[in-house]
PDB file of C-alpha atoms in Angstrom:
ATOM      1  CA  MET A   1      -4.937 -10.453 -30.483  1.00 50.00           C
ATOM      2  CA  THR A   2      -7.074  -9.959 -33.329  1.00 51.00           C
ATOM      3  CA  TYR A   3     -10.364 -11.361 -34.460  1.00 56.00           C
ATOM      4  CA  ASP A   4     -11.671 -12.527 -38.181  1.00 58.00           C
ATOM      5  CA  ASP A   5     -13.850  -9.370 -38.048  1.00 58.00           C
ATOM      6  CA  GLY A   6     -10.761  -7.182 -37.061  1.00 56.00           C
ATOM      7  CA  SER A   7     -11.689  -6.378 -33.778  1.00 57.00           C
ATOM      8  CA  TRP A   8      -9.100  -6.413 -31.150  1.00 58.00           C
ATOM      9  CA  LEU A   9      -8.797  -8.006 -27.662  1.00 57.00           C
ATOM     10  CA  ASP A  10      -6.029  -6.995 -25.398  1.00 55.00           C
ATOM     11  CA  GLU A  11      -4.213 -10.183 -23.332  1.00 59.00           C
ATOM     12  CA  ASP A  12      -4.208  -8.387 -20.580  1.00 52.00           C
ATOM     13  CA  PRO A  13      -6.786  -6.269 -19.834  1.00 50.00           C
ATOM     14  CA  GLY A  14      -5.869  -5.307 -16.384  1.00 51.00           C
ATOM     15  CA  PRO A  15      -7.781  -5.043 -13.008  1.00 51.00           C
ATOM     16  CA  LEU A  16     -11.414  -6.126 -13.592  1.00 50.00           C
ATOM     17  CA  VAL A  17     -12.711  -4.510 -10.064  1.00 54.00           C
ATOM     18  CA  ARG A  18     -12.484  -0.655  -9.346  1.00 56.00           C
ATOM     19  CA  PRO A  19     -10.116   0.114  -6.430  1.00 56.00           C
ATOM     20  CA  PHE A  20     -13.133   1.617  -4.627  1.00 60.00           C
ATOM     21  CA  ALA A  21     -15.226  -1.239  -4.961  1.00 57.00           C
ATOM     22  CA  VAL A  22     -12.672  -3.237  -3.021  1.00 59.00           C
ATOM     23  CA  THR A  23     -12.733  -0.702  -0.125  1.00 57.00           C
ATOM     24  CA  ARG A  24     -16.467  -0.737  -0.449  1.00 56.00           C
ATOM     25  CA  GLY A  25     -16.229   3.263  -1.402  1.00 55.00           C
ATOM     26  CA  ARG A  26     -14.511   4.206   1.581  1.00 60.00           C
ATOM     27  CA  ALA A  27     -10.929   6.234   1.108  1.00 60.00           C
ATOM     28  CA  GLY A  28      -9.069   8.220   3.506  1.00 59.00           C
ATOM     29  CA  ARG A  29     -11.496   8.579   6.182  1.00 60.00           C
ATOM     30  CA  ASP A  30     -11.093   6.481  10.048  1.00 61.00           C
ATOM     31  CA  MET A  31      -7.932   5.185   9.057  1.00 69.00           C
ATOM     32  CA  HIS A  32      -4.774   4.843  10.947  1.00 77.00           C
ATOM     33  CA  ASN A  33      -1.972   6.914  10.347  1.00 81.00           C
ATOM     34  CA  LEU A  34      -0.459   4.844   7.580  1.00 88.00           C
ATOM     35  CA  ASP A  35       2.462   6.123   5.101  1.00 88.00           C
ATOM     36  CA  ILE A  36       3.786   4.167   2.132  1.00 90.00           C
ATOM     37  CA  ILE A  37       6.848   3.093   4.134  1.00 92.00           C
ATOM     38  CA  THR A  38       4.744   1.723   7.351  1.00 93.00           C
ATOM     39  CA  LEU A  39       5.685  -1.347   8.137  1.00 95.00           C
ATOM     40  CA  VAL A  40       2.914  -4.046   8.677  1.00 95.00           C
ATOM     41  CA  VAL A  41       3.208  -7.539   9.694  1.00 96.00           C
ATOM     42  CA  ALA A  42       0.361 -10.092  10.693  1.00 94.00           C
ATOM     43  CA  ILE A  43      -0.257 -11.105  14.538  1.00 93.00           C
ATOM     44  CA  ARG A  44      -3.141 -13.744  13.602  1.00 86.00           C
ATOM     45  CA  SER A  45      -2.507 -17.266  11.732  1.00 84.00           C
ATOM     46  CA  GLU A  46      -2.837 -17.428   8.006  1.00 79.00           C
ATOM     47  CA  THR A  47      -5.626 -20.025   8.580  1.00 84.00           C
ATOM     48  CA  GLU A  48      -7.831 -17.165   9.477  1.00 79.00           C
ATOM     49  CA  ALA A  49      -7.439 -15.685   5.775  1.00 76.00           C
ATOM     50  CA  ALA A  50      -9.793 -18.308   4.927  1.00 80.00           C
ATOM     51  CA  THR A  51     -12.560 -16.475   6.715  1.00 83.00           C
ATOM     52  CA  LEU A  52     -11.930 -12.889   4.978  1.00 83.00           C
ATOM     53  CA  ASP A  53     -12.370 -11.137   1.765  1.00 85.00           C
ATOM     54  CA  ARG A  54      -9.763 -12.012  -0.744  1.00 86.00           C
ATOM     55  CA  GLU A  55      -7.812  -8.970  -0.689  1.00 87.00           C
ATOM     56  CA  TYR A  56      -7.839  -8.962   3.101  1.00 90.00           C
ATOM     57  CA  GLY A  57      -6.775 -12.994   2.974  1.00 91.00           C
ATOM     58  CA  GLU A  58      -3.824 -11.905   0.540  1.00 92.00           C
ATOM     59  CA  ILE A  59      -2.854  -9.036   2.521  1.00 93.00           C
ATOM     60  CA  LEU A  60      -2.635 -11.229   5.687  1.00 94.00           C
ATOM     61  CA  ARG A  61      -0.772 -14.403   3.766  1.00 93.00           C
ATOM     62  CA  MET A  62       1.902 -11.754   2.709  1.00 94.00           C
ATOM     63  CA  CYS A  63       2.141 -10.410   6.115  1.00 94.00           C
ATOM     64  CA  GLN A  64       2.920 -13.231   7.550  1.00 94.00           C
ATOM     65  CA  GLY A  65       6.592 -14.095   9.423  1.00 87.00           C
ATOM     66  CA  ARG A  66       8.067 -10.606   7.686  1.00 91.00           C
ATOM     67  CA  PRO A  67       7.012  -7.076   7.817  1.00 94.00           C
ATOM     68  CA  LEU A  68       6.026  -5.365   4.672  1.00 95.00           C
ATOM     69  CA  THR A  69       5.747  -1.846   3.889  1.00 95.00           C
ATOM     70  CA  ILE A  70       2.359  -0.464   2.374  1.00 94.00           C
ATOM     71  CA  ALA A  71       3.996   0.024  -1.058  1.00 95.00           C
ATOM     72  CA  GLU A  72       5.390  -3.355  -1.143  1.00 96.00           C
ATOM     73  CA  ILE A  73       1.555  -4.613  -0.463  1.00 95.00           C
ATOM     74  CA  ALA A  74      -0.037  -2.199  -3.167  1.00 93.00           C
ATOM     75  CA  ALA A  75       2.791  -3.604  -5.585  1.00 94.00           C
ATOM     76  CA  GLY A  76       2.022  -7.481  -4.714  1.00 94.00           C
ATOM     77  CA  LEU A  77      -1.777  -7.141  -4.909  1.00 91.00           C
ATOM     78  CA  ASN A  78      -1.516  -4.820  -7.891  1.00 89.00           C
ATOM     79  CA  LEU A  79      -3.406  -2.175  -6.196  1.00 88.00           C
ATOM     80  CA  LEU A  80      -3.530   1.579  -5.611  1.00 86.00           C
ATOM     81  CA  LEU A  81      -1.838   2.807  -2.119  1.00 87.00           C
ATOM     82  CA  ALA A  82      -5.212   4.543  -1.260  1.00 85.00           C
ATOM     83  CA  ALA A  83      -7.156   1.386  -1.350  1.00 87.00           C
ATOM     84  CA  VAL A  84      -4.211  -0.691   0.484  1.00 91.00           C
ATOM     85  CA  LYS A  85      -4.167   1.883   2.924  1.00 91.00           C
ATOM     86  CA  VAL A  86      -7.918   1.434   3.753  1.00 89.00           C
ATOM     87  CA  LEU A  87      -7.610  -2.676   3.639  1.00 91.00           C
ATOM     88  CA  VAL A  88      -4.863  -2.460   5.860  1.00 93.00           C
ATOM     89  CA  SER A  89      -6.376   0.025   8.358  1.00 92.00           C
ATOM     90  CA  ASP A  90      -9.620  -2.392   8.503  1.00 90.00           C
ATOM     91  CA  LEU A  91      -7.233  -5.225   9.233  1.00 92.00           C
ATOM     92  CA  ILE A  92      -5.026  -3.392  12.075  1.00 94.00           C
ATOM     93  CA  SER A  93      -8.813  -2.299  13.835  1.00 90.00           C
ATOM     94  CA  SER A  94      -9.907  -6.223  13.743  1.00 90.00           C
ATOM     95  CA  GLY A  95      -6.623  -7.099  15.115  1.00 92.00           C
ATOM     96  CA  HIS A  96      -5.298  -8.932  12.544  1.00 93.00           C
ATOM     97  CA  LEU A  97      -1.837  -6.744  11.730  1.00 94.00           C
ATOM     98  CA  ILE A  98      -0.044  -4.224  13.334  1.00 94.00           C
ATOM     99  CA  PHE A  99       2.132  -1.591  12.184  1.00 93.00           C
ATOM    100  CA  ARG A 100       5.045   0.587  12.733  1.00 91.00           C
ATOM    101  CA  SER A 101       4.888   4.143  11.132  1.00 82.00           C
ATOM    102  CA  PRO A 102       8.211   5.892  10.302  1.00 77.00           C
ATOM    103  CA  THR A 103       9.421   8.257  13.222  1.00 72.00           C
ATOM    104  CA  GLN A 104       8.645  11.743  12.089  1.00 68.00           C
ATOM    105  CA  SER A 105      11.708  14.130  12.576  1.00 64.00           C
ATOM    106  CA  VAL A 106      11.487  16.825  14.745  1.00 67.00           C
ATOM    107  CA  ASP A 107      15.018  17.778  13.774  1.00 73.00           C
ATOM    108  CA  ARG A 108      14.946  19.770  10.367  1.00 74.00           C
ATOM    109  CA  PRO A 109      18.152  20.535   8.498  1.00 76.00           C
ATOM    110  CA  ASP A 110      19.926  24.191   8.948  1.00 79.00           C
ATOM    111  CA  VAL A 111      19.130  25.776   5.941  1.00 83.00           C
ATOM    112  CA  HIS A 112      22.040  27.588   5.862  1.00 86.00           C
ATOM    113  CA  LEU A 113      24.198  24.543   6.010  1.00 86.00           C
ATOM    114  CA  LEU A 114      22.451  23.135   3.187  1.00 86.00           C
ATOM    115  CA  GLN A 115      22.457  26.430   1.250  1.00 89.00           C
ATOM    116  CA  ALA A 116      26.321  26.418   2.074  1.00 89.00           C
ATOM    117  CA  VAL A 117      26.441  22.974   0.549  1.00 90.00           C
ATOM    118  CA  LEU A 118      24.882  23.815  -2.634  1.00 89.00           C
ATOM    119  CA  ASP A 119      26.821  26.731  -3.152  1.00 89.00           C
ATOM    120  CA  GLY A 120      30.041  24.543  -2.821  1.00 88.00           C
ATOM    121  CA  VAL A 121      29.068  21.907  -5.408  1.00 89.00           C
ATOM    122  CA  ARG A 122      28.133  24.872  -7.661  1.00 89.00           C
ATOM    123  CA  ASN A 123      31.518  26.144  -7.299  1.00 88.00           C
ATOM    124  CA  ILE A 124      33.258  22.966  -8.295  1.00 84.00           C
TER     125      ILE A 124
END
């Protein structure tokens, strides 16, 4: 959009609040071990969302009745993953959410087998 004086205004200015403001400057400390594919589900009712800050309430509403990943929550809120991890961690600590992180595989694939498969594909 342009004005008569030639100045320009974007229709969608993007987020108006910086991510660190949403998390109150916290990042990466005292958080649960959350991954982008960690599943999160609400265990408190949606009515409690009214007493929380906006972002916390939105997360609680989004996670009612169905698990969502951290990545889905970040996309839904249009926030950085790091900020969502902080917010979700706060909600877990306060007893509003529960989570299940992906299982860590102890078994690693055999490097020799992977190399043999790669060599075979290259020979095709």
